[in-house]
Amino acid sequence: MAIAAETRPQEKDSSEAKAHEKRRWILDDFDIGKPLGRGKFGHVYLAREKRSNHIVALKVLFKSQLQQSLVQHQLRREVEIQSHLRHPNILRLYGYFYDQKRVYLILEYAAKGELYKELQKCKYFSERRAATYVASLAHALIYCHGKHVIHRDIKPENLLIGTQGELKIADFGWSVHTFNRRRTMCGTLDYLPPEMVESVEHDASVDIWSLGVLCYEFLYGVPPFEAKEHSDTYRRIVQVDLKFPPKPLVSSAAKDLISQMLVKESSQRLPLHKVLEHPWIVQNADPSGIYRS
Ligand code: AMP
């Protein structure tokens, strides 16, 4: 993928954009602001693109760390996939550039930060909030699957919240662009479906399972198959050992939807468009996709 082919933030379709299309990004194109967070391979800063004044998040990754962890291929795939996706619930990747030591990713700025932290703060979400997020995710995943992209790593740590309170899928590190069924083992165990922990073939329905896990976690504050030992989580996933504790009180409609997504036989999981038609979503999700506290 050529950097020059990427659009500059908020310059899309303008004549100015066309004029700059051939120019590559450099660090000097940005004013760097406060640090937004720290990841495994580097730091993320608030930044302003000088020409357009557009605010972005600049992710700075150290090449040495990427090489040591053998994740250059994963990063390349993430950049290629994410930069081609355009959806209100998917974090935009505007482009990238690099120097001798670092790789820089120019990302949409998600002003309200990590969903994970919100969940920690609230312990669990209201049904209205959970349903709004699940519907947003279903919309984003329908879009991805339509482009033959499977995310494979949907979890709270990979979700950010935008200025209006809208959910954004942020991390495509484990995603694949595929026309075939996959057999690769990846992701954190808690969110993986039986066919992935057992390393058998899997397809786009892995994302339906993860959405079911996430819906449970939004409502109960913990993922459904959590256990002290890795081996117990593994066993609980494979057996679909799904239990709904009495507290917090969750409606039977929500439990019905979760039970229809967390189905061992992947072809029997509720398709994403049916998730959007489920009574719990219809009655609780804000159609704007925005949760207002
Ligand atoms: P990461 O390396 O992607 O795990 O990012 C590290 C941290 O930086 C995250 O946990 C967020 O708090 C923050 N962050 C990353 N990307 C963005 C973004 N696009 N907008 C706002 N904050 C971000």
PDB file of C-alpha atoms and ligand atoms in Angstrom:
ATOM      1  CA  MET A   1       0.000   0.000   0.000  1.00  0.00           C
ATOM      2  CA  ALA A   2       1.422   3.376  -0.988  1.00  0.00           C
ATOM      3  CA  ILE A   3       1.377   6.134   1.601  1.00  0.00           C
ATOM      4  CA  ALA A   4       0.717   8.642  -1.136  1.00  0.00           C
ATOM      5  CA  ALA A   5      -2.587   6.953  -1.898  1.00  0.00           C
ATOM      6  CA  GLU A   6      -3.912   7.685   1.576  1.00  0.00           C
ATOM      7  CA  THR A   7      -6.188  10.666   2.060  1.00  0.00           C
ATOM      8  CA  ARG A   8      -5.208  13.442   4.434  1.00  0.00           C
ATOM      9  CA  PRO A   9      -7.602  14.017   7.357  1.00  0.00           C
ATOM     10  CA  GLN A  10     -10.591  16.148   6.248  1.00  0.00           C
ATOM     11  CA  GLU A  11      -9.073  16.891   2.875  1.00  0.00           C
ATOM     12  CA  LYS A  12     -10.832  14.063   1.054  1.00  0.00           C
ATOM     13  CA  ASP A  13     -12.177  15.062  -2.355  1.00  0.00           C
ATOM     14  CA  SER A  14     -10.974  18.656  -2.029  1.00  0.00           C
ATOM     15  CA  SER A  15      -8.617  20.130  -4.585  1.00  0.00           C
ATOM     16  CA  GLU A  16      -6.159  20.690  -1.765  1.00  0.00           C
ATOM     17  CA  ALA A  17      -6.215  16.940  -1.117  1.00  0.00           C
ATOM     18  CA  LYS A  18      -5.448  16.253  -4.767  1.00  0.00           C
ATOM     19  CA  ALA A  19      -2.560  18.695  -4.651  1.00  0.00           C
ATOM     20  CA  HIS A  20      -1.054  16.879  -1.657  1.00  0.00           C
ATOM     21  CA  GLU A  21      -1.859  13.369  -2.780  1.00  0.00           C
ATOM     22  CA  LYS A  22       1.632  12.664  -4.037  1.00  0.00           C
ATOM     23  CA  ARG A  23       3.329  14.075  -0.939  1.00  0.00           C
ATOM     24  CA  ARG A  24       4.379  11.712   1.835  1.00  0.00           C
ATOM     25  CA  TRP A  25       3.707  12.377   5.469  1.00  0.00           C
ATOM     26  CA  ILE A  26       6.542  13.433   7.742  1.00  0.00           C
ATOM     27  CA  LEU A  27       6.629  14.142  11.473  1.00  0.00           C
ATOM     28  CA  ASP A  28       6.978  17.857  10.794  1.00  0.00           C
ATOM     29  CA  ASP A  29       3.446  17.859   9.294  1.00  0.00           C
ATOM     30  CA  PHE A  30       2.131  17.567  12.864  1.00  0.00           C
ATOM     31  CA  ASP A  31       2.136  19.548  16.089  1.00  0.00           C
ATOM     32  CA  ILE A  32       2.441  16.979  18.845  1.00  0.00           C
ATOM     33  CA  GLY A  33       0.256  17.394  21.931  1.00  0.00           C
ATOM     34  CA  LYS A  34      -0.359  15.466  25.140  1.00  0.00           C
ATOM     35  CA  PRO A  35       0.230  11.724  25.448  1.00  0.00           C
ATOM     36  CA  LEU A  36      -3.053   9.795  25.164  1.00  0.00           C
ATOM     37  CA  GLY A  37      -1.797   6.434  26.254  1.00  0.00           C
ATOM     38  CA  ARG A  38       0.836   3.767  26.101  1.00  0.00           C
ATOM     39  CA  GLY A  39       0.644   0.519  24.202  1.00  0.00           C
ATOM     40  CA  LYS A  40       2.861  -2.556  24.087  1.00  0.00           C
ATOM     41  CA  PHE A  41       4.997  -1.189  21.249  1.00  0.00           C
ATOM     42  CA  GLY A  42       4.976   2.561  21.763  1.00  0.00           C
ATOM     43  CA  HIS A  43       3.020   5.666  22.658  1.00  0.00           C
ATOM     44  CA  VAL A  44      -0.037   7.483  21.360  1.00  0.00           C
ATOM     45  CA  TYR A  45      -0.149  11.304  21.241  1.00  0.00           C
ATOM     46  CA  LEU A  46      -2.781  13.862  20.471  1.00  0.00           C
ATOM     47  CA  ALA A  47      -1.580  15.717  17.365  1.00  0.00           C
ATOM     48  CA  ARG A  48      -2.709  18.405  14.951  1.00  0.00           C
ATOM     49  CA  GLU A  49      -2.055  18.226  11.264  1.00  0.00           C
ATOM     50  CA  LYS A  50      -0.646  21.676  10.581  1.00  0.00           C
ATOM     51  CA  ARG A  51      -2.125  22.270   7.148  1.00  0.00           C
ATOM     52  CA  SER A  52      -5.752  21.289   7.873  1.00  0.00           C
ATOM     53  CA  ASN A  53      -5.720  21.866  11.667  1.00  0.00           C
ATOM     54  CA  HIS A  54      -7.299  18.436  11.901  1.00  0.00           C
ATOM     55  CA  ILE A  55      -6.891  16.740  15.282  1.00  0.00           C
ATOM     56  CA  VAL A  56      -5.667  13.138  15.128  1.00  0.00           C
ATOM     57  CA  ALA A  57      -4.110  10.514  17.368  1.00  0.00           C
ATOM     58  CA  LEU A  58      -0.545   9.720  16.350  1.00  0.00           C
ATOM     59  CA  LYS A  59       0.591   6.237  17.321  1.00  0.00           C
ATOM     60  CA  VAL A  60       4.350   5.941  17.502  1.00  0.00           C
ATOM     61  CA  LEU A  61       5.738   2.394  17.325  1.00  0.00           C
ATOM     62  CA  PHE A  62       9.380   1.453  17.749  1.00  0.00           C
ATOM     63  CA  LYS A  63      10.686  -0.684  14.899  1.00  0.00           C
ATOM     64  CA  SER A  64      13.110  -2.496  17.240  1.00  0.00           C
ATOM     65  CA  GLN A  65      10.231  -3.637  19.466  1.00  0.00           C
ATOM     66  CA  LEU A  66       8.116  -4.677  16.486  1.00  0.00           C
ATOM     67  CA  GLN A  67      11.024  -6.719  15.123  1.00  0.00           C
ATOM     68  CA  GLN A  68      11.795  -8.321  18.490  1.00  0.00           C
ATOM     69  CA  SER A  69       8.201  -9.447  18.875  1.00  0.00           C
ATOM     70  CA  LEU A  70       7.983 -10.564  15.229  1.00  0.00           C
ATOM     71  CA  VAL A  71       4.810  -8.541  14.636  1.00  0.00           C
ATOM     72  CA  GLN A  72       5.829  -6.530  11.528  1.00  0.00           C
ATOM     73  CA  HIS A  73       3.590  -8.717   9.352  1.00  0.00           C
ATOM     74  CA  GLN A  74       0.694  -8.307  11.749  1.00  0.00           C
ATOM     75  CA  LEU A  75       1.139  -4.518  11.703  1.00  0.00           C
ATOM     76  CA  ARG A  76       1.294  -4.433   7.922  1.00  0.00           C
ATOM     77  CA  ARG A  77      -1.923  -6.427   7.718  1.00  0.00           C
ATOM     78  CA  GLU A  78      -3.581  -4.196  10.325  1.00  0.00           C
ATOM     79  CA  VAL A  79      -2.622  -1.053   8.368  1.00  0.00           C
ATOM     80  CA  GLU A  80      -3.730  -2.494   5.047  1.00  0.00           C
ATOM     81  CA  ILE A  81      -7.093  -3.611   6.379  1.00  0.00           C
ATOM     82  CA  GLN A  82      -7.931  -0.658   8.656  1.00  0.00           C
ATOM     83  CA  SER A  83      -6.955   2.034   6.150  1.00  0.00           C
ATOM     84  CA  HIS A  84      -9.502   0.699   3.671  1.00  0.00           C
ATOM     85  CA  LEU A  85     -12.445   0.576   6.073  1.00  0.00           C
ATOM     86  CA  ARG A  86     -14.888   3.507   6.282  1.00  0.00           C
ATOM     87  CA  HIS A  87     -17.590   3.111   8.913  1.00  0.00           C
ATOM     88  CA  PRO A  88     -18.758   5.393  11.749  1.00  0.00           C
ATOM     89  CA  ASN A  89     -18.064   2.600  14.279  1.00  0.00           C
ATOM     90  CA  ILE A  90     -14.592   1.768  12.978  1.00  0.00           C
ATOM     91  CA  LEU A  91     -11.659   3.981  13.916  1.00  0.00           C
ATOM     92  CA  ARG A  92     -10.226   5.583  10.774  1.00  0.00           C
ATOM     93  CA  LEU A  93      -6.597   5.005   9.918  1.00  0.00           C
ATOM     94  CA  TYR A  94      -5.713   7.963   7.689  1.00  0.00           C
ATOM     95  CA  GLY A  95      -2.213   6.845   6.799  1.00  0.00           C
ATOM     96  CA  TYR A  96       1.254   6.044   8.069  1.00  0.00           C
ATOM     97  CA  PHE A  97       4.865   7.039   7.690  1.00  0.00           C
ATOM     98  CA  TYR A  98       8.186   6.030   9.209  1.00  0.00           C
ATOM     99  CA  ASP A  99      11.709   7.109   9.944  1.00  0.00           C
ATOM    100  CA  GLN A 100      14.795   5.076  10.844  1.00  0.00           C
ATOM    101  CA  LYS A 101      13.600   4.043  14.281  1.00  0.00           C
ATOM    102  CA  ARG A 102       9.839   4.453  14.348  1.00  0.00           C
ATOM    103  CA  VAL A 103       6.590   3.765  12.495  1.00  0.00           C
ATOM    104  CA  TYR A 104       3.823   6.381  12.867  1.00  0.00           C
ATOM    105  CA  LEU A 105       0.121   5.618  12.429  1.00  0.00           C
ATOM    106  CA  ILE A 106      -2.226   8.575  11.831  1.00  0.00           C
ATOM    107  CA  LEU A 107      -5.484   7.627  13.542  1.00  0.00           C
ATOM    108  CA  GLU A 108      -8.864   9.183  14.126  1.00  0.00           C
ATOM    109  CA  TYR A 109      -8.926  10.699  17.619  1.00  0.00           C
ATOM    110  CA  ALA A 110     -11.443   9.001  19.950  1.00  0.00           C
ATOM    111  CA  ALA A 111     -12.044  11.809  22.452  1.00  0.00           C
ATOM    112  CA  LYS A 112     -13.806   9.755  25.129  1.00  0.00           C
ATOM    113  CA  GLY A 113     -11.057   7.139  25.395  1.00  0.00           C
ATOM    114  CA  GLU A 114     -11.209   3.485  26.222  1.00  0.00           C
ATOM    115  CA  LEU A 115     -14.456   1.574  26.680  1.00  0.00           C
ATOM    116  CA  TYR A 116     -12.591  -0.797  28.974  1.00  0.00           C
ATOM    117  CA  LYS A 117     -12.001   2.008  31.495  1.00  0.00           C
ATOM    118  CA  GLU A 118     -15.680   3.031  31.368  1.00  0.00           C
ATOM    119  CA  LEU A 119     -16.688  -0.552  32.096  1.00  0.00           C
ATOM    120  CA  GLN A 120     -14.248  -0.718  35.023  1.00  0.00           C
ATOM    121  CA  LYS A 121     -15.619   2.552  36.366  1.00  0.00           C
ATOM    122  CA  CYS A 122     -19.302   1.491  36.098  1.00  0.00           C
ATOM    123  CA  LYS A 123     -18.644  -2.223  36.846  1.00  0.00           C
ATOM    124  CA  TYR A 124     -21.404  -3.063  34.343  1.00  0.00           C
ATOM    125  CA  PHE A 125     -23.543  -1.115  31.856  1.00  0.00           C
ATOM    126  CA  SER A 126     -27.293  -0.483  31.774  1.00  0.00           C
ATOM    127  CA  GLU A 127     -29.266  -2.498  29.235  1.00  0.00           C
ATOM    128  CA  ARG A 128     -29.774   0.648  27.175  1.00  0.00           C
ATOM    129  CA  ARG A 129     -26.071   1.348  27.007  1.00  0.00           C
ATOM    130  CA  ALA A 130     -25.107  -2.305  26.391  1.00  0.00           C
ATOM    131  CA  ALA A 131     -27.712  -2.692  23.618  1.00  0.00           C
ATOM    132  CA  THR A 132     -26.575   0.541  21.923  1.00  0.00           C
ATOM    133  CA  TYR A 133     -22.975  -0.700  21.854  1.00  0.00           C
ATOM    134  CA  VAL A 134     -23.944  -4.227  20.703  1.00  0.00           C
ATOM    135  CA  ALA A 135     -26.015  -2.750  17.845  1.00  0.00           C
ATOM    136  CA  SER A 136     -23.115  -0.462  16.821  1.00  0.00           C
ATOM    137  CA  LEU A 137     -20.755  -3.431  16.831  1.00  0.00           C
ATOM    138  CA  ALA A 138     -23.190  -5.549  14.819  1.00  0.00           C
ATOM    139  CA  HIS A 139     -23.415  -2.756  12.201  1.00  0.00           C
ATOM    140  CA  ALA A 140     -19.603  -2.444  12.038  1.00  0.00           C
ATOM    141  CA  LEU A 141     -19.108  -6.211  11.786  1.00  0.00           C
ATOM    142  CA  ILE A 142     -21.750  -6.556   9.034  1.00  0.00           C
ATOM    143  CA  TYR A 143     -19.757  -3.911   7.135  1.00  0.00           C
ATOM    144  CA  CYS A 144     -16.441  -5.736   7.747  1.00  0.00           C
ATOM    145  CA  HIS A 145     -17.818  -9.145   6.778  1.00  0.00           C
ATOM    146  CA  GLY A 146     -19.251  -7.590   3.607  1.00  0.00           C
ATOM    147  CA  LYS A 147     -15.663  -6.691   2.753  1.00  0.00           C
ATOM    148  CA  HIS A 148     -14.459 -10.191   3.681  1.00  0.00           C
ATOM    149  CA  VAL A 149     -12.715  -8.912   6.798  1.00  0.00           C
ATOM    150  CA  ILE A 150     -13.044 -10.977   9.995  1.00  0.00           C
ATOM    151  CA  HIS A 151     -11.975  -9.064  13.105  1.00  0.00           C
ATOM    152  CA  ARG A 152     -11.313 -12.094  15.394  1.00  0.00           C
ATOM    153  CA  ASP A 153     -10.362 -10.030  18.440  1.00  0.00           C
ATOM    154  CA  ILE A 154     -13.414  -8.080  19.584  1.00  0.00           C
ATOM    155  CA  LYS A 155     -12.952  -7.257  23.288  1.00  0.00           C
ATOM    156  CA  PRO A 156     -13.328  -4.161  25.516  1.00  0.00           C
ATOM    157  CA  GLU A 157      -9.617  -3.269  25.279  1.00  0.00           C
ATOM    158  CA  ASN A 158      -9.971  -2.872  21.506  1.00  0.00           C
ATOM    159  CA  LEU A 159     -12.897  -0.464  21.657  1.00  0.00           C
ATOM    160  CA  LEU A 160     -12.716   3.316  21.943  1.00  0.00           C
ATOM    161  CA  ILE A 161     -15.394   5.969  22.394  1.00  0.00           C
ATOM    162  CA  GLY A 162     -15.703   8.951  20.048  1.00  0.00           C
ATOM    163  CA  THR A 163     -16.597  12.575  20.763  1.00  0.00           C
ATOM    164  CA  GLN A 164     -20.375  11.940  20.656  1.00  0.00           C
ATOM    165  CA  GLY A 165     -20.186   8.763  22.737  1.00  0.00           C
ATOM    166  CA  GLU A 166     -20.201   6.471  19.696  1.00  0.00           C
ATOM    167  CA  LEU A 167     -18.322   3.193  19.850  1.00  0.00           C
ATOM    168  CA  LYS A 168     -15.277   2.656  17.580  1.00  0.00           C
ATOM    169  CA  ILE A 169     -13.513  -0.618  16.852  1.00  0.00           C
ATOM    170  CA  ALA A 170      -9.870   0.356  17.137  1.00  0.00           C
ATOM    171  CA  ASP A 171      -7.555  -2.599  16.791  1.00  0.00           C
ATOM    172  CA  PHE A 172      -7.325  -4.751  13.677  1.00  0.00           C
ATOM    173  CA  GLY A 173      -4.122  -6.520  14.745  1.00  0.00           C
ATOM    174  CA  TRP A 174      -5.666  -9.982  14.536  1.00  0.00           C
ATOM    175  CA  SER A 175      -8.059  -9.351  11.678  1.00  0.00           C
ATOM    176  CA  VAL A 176      -7.843 -11.182   8.367  1.00  0.00           C
ATOM    177  CA  HIS A 177      -8.961 -10.465   4.885  1.00  0.00           C
ATOM    178  CA  THR A 178     -10.245 -13.781   3.755  1.00  0.00           C
ATOM    179  CA  PHE A 179     -12.253 -15.662   1.225  1.00  0.00           C
ATOM    180  CA  ASN A 180     -11.442 -19.001   2.830  1.00  0.00           C
ATOM    181  CA  ARG A 181     -12.022 -20.653   6.134  1.00  0.00           C
ATOM    182  CA  ARG A 182      -9.145 -20.046   8.559  1.00  0.00           C
ATOM    183  CA  ARG A 183      -7.338 -22.293  11.001  1.00  0.00           C
ATOM    184  CA  THR A 184      -4.896 -19.910  12.700  1.00  0.00           C
ATOM    185  CA  MET A 185      -4.836 -19.646  16.499  1.00  0.00           C
ATOM    186  CA  CYS A 186      -4.949 -16.060  17.739  1.00  0.00           C
ATOM    187  CA  GLY A 187      -6.483 -13.658  20.277  1.00  0.00           C
ATOM    188  CA  THR A 188      -7.063 -13.758  24.035  1.00  0.00           C
ATOM    189  CA  LEU A 189      -8.671 -16.996  25.191  1.00  0.00           C
ATOM    190  CA  ASP A 190     -11.631 -15.425  27.062  1.00  0.00           C
ATOM    191  CA  TYR A 191     -13.243 -14.108  23.869  1.00  0.00           C
ATOM    192  CA  LEU A 192     -12.486 -17.039  21.584  1.00  0.00           C
ATOM    193  CA  PRO A 193     -15.145 -19.440  20.328  1.00  0.00           C
ATOM    194  CA  PRO A 194     -14.863 -23.250  20.646  1.00  0.00           C
ATOM    195  CA  GLU A 195     -13.706 -23.711  17.051  1.00  0.00           C
ATOM    196  CA  MET A 196     -10.774 -21.324  17.595  1.00  0.00           C
ATOM    197  CA  VAL A 197      -9.602 -22.697  20.959  1.00  0.00           C
ATOM    198  CA  GLU A 198      -9.801 -26.157  19.378  1.00  0.00           C
ATOM    199  CA  SER A 199      -7.933 -24.821  16.276  1.00  0.00           C
ATOM    200  CA  VAL A 200     -10.445 -26.166  13.807  1.00  0.00           C
ATOM    201  CA  GLU A 201     -11.614 -24.191  10.773  1.00  0.00           C
ATOM    202  CA  HIS A 202     -13.408 -20.929  11.472  1.00  0.00           C
ATOM    203  CA  ASP A 203     -15.145 -18.177   9.527  1.00  0.00           C
ATOM    204  CA  ALA A 204     -16.872 -14.820  10.067  1.00  0.00           C
ATOM    205  CA  SER A 205     -19.185 -16.339  12.686  1.00  0.00           C
ATOM    206  CA  VAL A 206     -16.280 -16.171  15.188  1.00  0.00           C
ATOM    207  CA  ASP A 207     -17.156 -12.464  15.482  1.00  0.00           C
ATOM    208  CA  ILE A 208     -20.766 -13.344  16.430  1.00  0.00           C
ATOM    209  CA  TRP A 209     -19.445 -15.450  19.308  1.00  0.00           C
ATOM    210  CA  SER A 210     -17.171 -12.592  20.498  1.00  0.00           C
ATOM    211  CA  LEU A 211     -20.119 -10.206  20.293  1.00  0.00           C
ATOM    212  CA  GLY A 212     -22.072 -12.583  22.560  1.00  0.00           C
ATOM    213  CA  VAL A 213     -19.155 -12.647  25.026  1.00  0.00           C
ATOM    214  CA  LEU A 214     -18.958  -8.864  24.932  1.00  0.00           C
ATOM    215  CA  CYS A 215     -22.726  -8.430  25.405  1.00  0.00           C
ATOM    216  CA  TYR A 216     -22.486 -10.652  28.519  1.00  0.00           C
ATOM    217  CA  GLU A 217     -19.489  -8.683  29.823  1.00  0.00           C
ATOM    218  CA  PHE A 218     -21.266  -5.331  29.283  1.00  0.00           C
ATOM    219  CA  LEU A 219     -24.213  -6.555  31.371  1.00  0.00           C
ATOM    220  CA  TYR A 220     -22.422  -8.589  34.068  1.00  0.00           C
ATOM    221  CA  GLY A 221     -19.014  -6.861  34.189  1.00  0.00           C
ATOM    222  CA  VAL A 222     -17.050 -10.094  33.604  1.00  0.00           C
ATOM    223  CA  PRO A 223     -16.705 -12.349  30.555  1.00  0.00           C
ATOM    224  CA  PRO A 224     -18.895 -15.483  30.717  1.00  0.00           C
ATOM    225  CA  PHE A 225     -16.197 -18.190  30.702  1.00  0.00           C
ATOM    226  CA  GLU A 226     -13.758 -16.517  33.078  1.00  0.00           C
ATOM    227  CA  ALA A 227     -11.842 -18.898  35.331  1.00  0.00           C
ATOM    228  CA  LYS A 228      -8.678 -18.764  37.454  1.00  0.00           C
ATOM    229  CA  GLU A 229      -6.869 -21.320  35.316  1.00  0.00           C
ATOM    230  CA  HIS A 230      -6.390 -21.068  31.572  1.00  0.00           C
ATOM    231  CA  SER A 231      -7.349 -24.729  31.256  1.00  0.00           C
ATOM    232  CA  ASP A 232     -10.687 -24.104  33.008  1.00  0.00           C
ATOM    233  CA  THR A 233     -11.531 -21.198  30.664  1.00  0.00           C
ATOM    234  CA  TYR A 234     -10.680 -23.519  27.782  1.00  0.00           C
ATOM    235  CA  ARG A 235     -12.977 -26.248  29.121  1.00  0.00           C
ATOM    236  CA  ARG A 236     -15.817 -23.806  29.824  1.00  0.00           C
ATOM    237  CA  ILE A 237     -15.634 -22.382  26.272  1.00  0.00           C
ATOM    238  CA  VAL A 238     -15.565 -25.801  24.609  1.00  0.00           C
ATOM    239  CA  GLN A 239     -18.521 -26.996  26.710  1.00  0.00           C
ATOM    240  CA  VAL A 240     -20.295 -23.610  26.347  1.00  0.00           C
ATOM    241  CA  ASP A 241     -20.663 -23.561  30.135  1.00  0.00           C
ATOM    242  CA  LEU A 242     -22.858 -20.438  30.125  1.00  0.00           C
ATOM    243  CA  LYS A 243     -24.338 -19.339  33.451  1.00  0.00           C
ATOM    244  CA  PHE A 244     -26.319 -16.213  34.248  1.00  0.00           C
ATOM    245  CA  PRO A 245     -25.767 -15.096  37.850  1.00  0.00           C
ATOM    246  CA  PRO A 246     -28.768 -13.623  39.739  1.00  0.00           C
ATOM    247  CA  LYS A 247     -26.975 -10.293  40.189  1.00  0.00           C
ATOM    248  CA  PRO A 248     -26.883  -7.852  38.518  1.00  0.00           C
ATOM    249  CA  LEU A 249     -30.459  -8.317  37.403  1.00  0.00           C
ATOM    250  CA  VAL A 250     -30.534  -8.779  33.624  1.00  0.00           C
ATOM    251  CA  SER A 251     -33.697  -9.103  31.506  1.00  0.00           C
ATOM    252  CA  SER A 252     -34.629 -12.445  30.003  1.00  0.00           C
ATOM    253  CA  ALA A 253     -34.609 -10.828  26.535  1.00  0.00           C
ATOM    254  CA  ALA A 254     -30.900  -9.946  26.937  1.00  0.00           C
ATOM    255  CA  LYS A 255     -30.121 -13.483  28.150  1.00  0.00           C
ATOM    256  CA  ASP A 256     -32.019 -14.888  25.159  1.00  0.00           C
ATOM    257  CA  LEU A 257     -29.898 -12.870  22.725  1.00  0.00           C
ATOM    258  CA  ILE A 258     -26.640 -13.895  24.449  1.00  0.00           C
ATOM    259  CA  SER A 259     -27.700 -17.569  24.371  1.00  0.00           C
ATOM    260  CA  GLN A 260     -28.395 -17.312  20.638  1.00  0.00           C
ATOM    261  CA  MET A 261     -24.933 -15.880  19.918  1.00  0.00           C
ATOM    262  CA  LEU A 262     -22.974 -18.224  22.218  1.00  0.00           C
ATOM    263  CA  VAL A 263     -23.774 -21.406  20.314  1.00  0.00           C
ATOM    264  CA  LYS A 264     -21.060 -24.021  19.796  1.00  0.00           C
ATOM    265  CA  GLU A 265     -22.079 -24.922  16.246  1.00  0.00           C
ATOM    266  CA  SER A 266     -20.920 -21.803  14.404  1.00  0.00           C
ATOM    267  CA  SER A 267     -23.525 -22.095  11.608  1.00  0.00           C
ATOM    268  CA  GLN A 268     -26.306 -22.000  14.232  1.00  0.00           C
ATOM    269  CA  ARG A 269     -25.278 -18.625  15.749  1.00  0.00           C
ATOM    270  CA  LEU A 270     -27.770 -15.817  15.264  1.00  0.00           C
ATOM    271  CA  PRO A 271     -26.694 -13.935  12.100  1.00  0.00           C
ATOM    272  CA  LEU A 272     -25.712 -10.295  12.703  1.00  0.00           C
ATOM    273  CA  HIS A 273     -28.681  -8.844  10.815  1.00  0.00           C
ATOM    274  CA  LYS A 274     -30.961 -10.924  13.083  1.00  0.00           C
ATOM    275  CA  VAL A 275     -29.082  -9.593  16.121  1.00  0.00           C
ATOM    276  CA  LEU A 276     -30.205  -6.126  15.006  1.00  0.00           C
ATOM    277  CA  GLU A 277     -33.813  -7.368  14.746  1.00  0.00           C
ATOM    278  CA  HIS A 278     -33.800  -9.054  18.167  1.00  0.00           C
ATOM    279  CA  PRO A 279     -36.475  -7.559  20.499  1.00  0.00           C
ATOM    280  CA  TRP A 280     -33.887  -6.686  23.172  1.00  0.00           C
ATOM    281  CA  ILE A 281     -31.904  -4.597  20.651  1.00  0.00           C
ATOM    282  CA  VAL A 282     -35.028  -3.058  19.095  1.00  0.00           C
ATOM    283  CA  GLN A 283     -36.382  -2.045  22.517  1.00  0.00           C
ATOM    284  CA  ASN A 284     -33.134  -0.851  24.107  1.00  0.00           C
ATOM    285  CA  ALA A 285     -30.590   0.330  21.540  1.00  0.00           C
ATOM    286  CA  ASP A 286     -30.540   4.040  20.731  1.00  0.00           C
ATOM    287  CA  PRO A 287     -31.038   4.216  16.942  1.00  0.00           C
ATOM    288  CA  SER A 288     -28.474   7.027  16.737  1.00  0.00           C
ATOM    289  CA  GLY A 289     -25.813   4.607  18.019  1.00  0.00           C
ATOM    290  CA  ILE A 290     -24.869   7.179  20.612  1.00  0.00           C
ATOM    291  CA  TYR A 291     -25.043   6.500  24.307  1.00  0.00           C
ATOM    292  CA  ARG A 292     -25.766   9.630  26.302  1.00  0.00           C
ATOM    293  CA  SER A 293     -25.119   9.262  30.031  1.00  0.00           C
TER     294      SER A 293
HETATM  295  P1  AMP B   1      -2.636   1.101  21.958  1.00  0.00           P
HETATM  296  O1  AMP B   1      -1.183   1.105  21.669  1.00  0.00           O
HETATM  297  O2  AMP B   1      -3.479   1.074  20.732  1.00  0.00           O
HETATM  298  O3  AMP B   1      -3.021   0.057  22.966  1.00  0.00           O
HETATM  299  O4  AMP B   1      -2.971   2.521  22.620  1.00  0.00           O
HETATM  300  C1  AMP B   1      -2.550   2.852  23.908  1.00  0.00           C
HETATM  301  C2  AMP B   1      -3.571   3.774  24.541  1.00  0.00           C
HETATM  302  O5  AMP B   1      -3.612   5.025  23.860  1.00  0.00           O
HETATM  303  C3  AMP B   1      -4.987   3.263  24.498  1.00  0.00           C
HETATM  304  O6  AMP B   1      -5.238   2.418  25.571  1.00  0.00           O
HETATM  305  C4  AMP B   1      -5.812   4.541  24.545  1.00  0.00           C
HETATM  306  O7  AMP B   1      -5.949   4.992  25.875  1.00  0.00           O
HETATM  307  C5  AMP B   1      -4.940   5.530  23.807  1.00  0.00           C
HETATM  308  N1  AMP B   1      -5.337   5.637  22.405  1.00  0.00           N
HETATM  309  C6  AMP B   1      -4.937   4.849  21.387  1.00  0.00           C
HETATM  310  N2  AMP B   1      -5.473   5.216  20.226  1.00  0.00           N
HETATM  311  C7  AMP B   1      -6.265   6.277  20.493  1.00  0.00           C
HETATM  312  C8  AMP B   1      -7.124   7.122  19.699  1.00  0.00           C
HETATM  313  N3  AMP B   1      -7.247   6.917  18.397  1.00  0.00           N
HETATM  314  N4  AMP B   1      -7.794   8.117  20.308  1.00  0.00           N
HETATM  315  C9  AMP B   1      -7.667   8.308  21.643  1.00  0.00           C
HETATM  316  N5  AMP B   1      -6.878   7.552  22.443  1.00  0.00           N
HETATM  317  C10 AMP B   1      -6.190   6.554  21.890  1.00  0.00           C
END
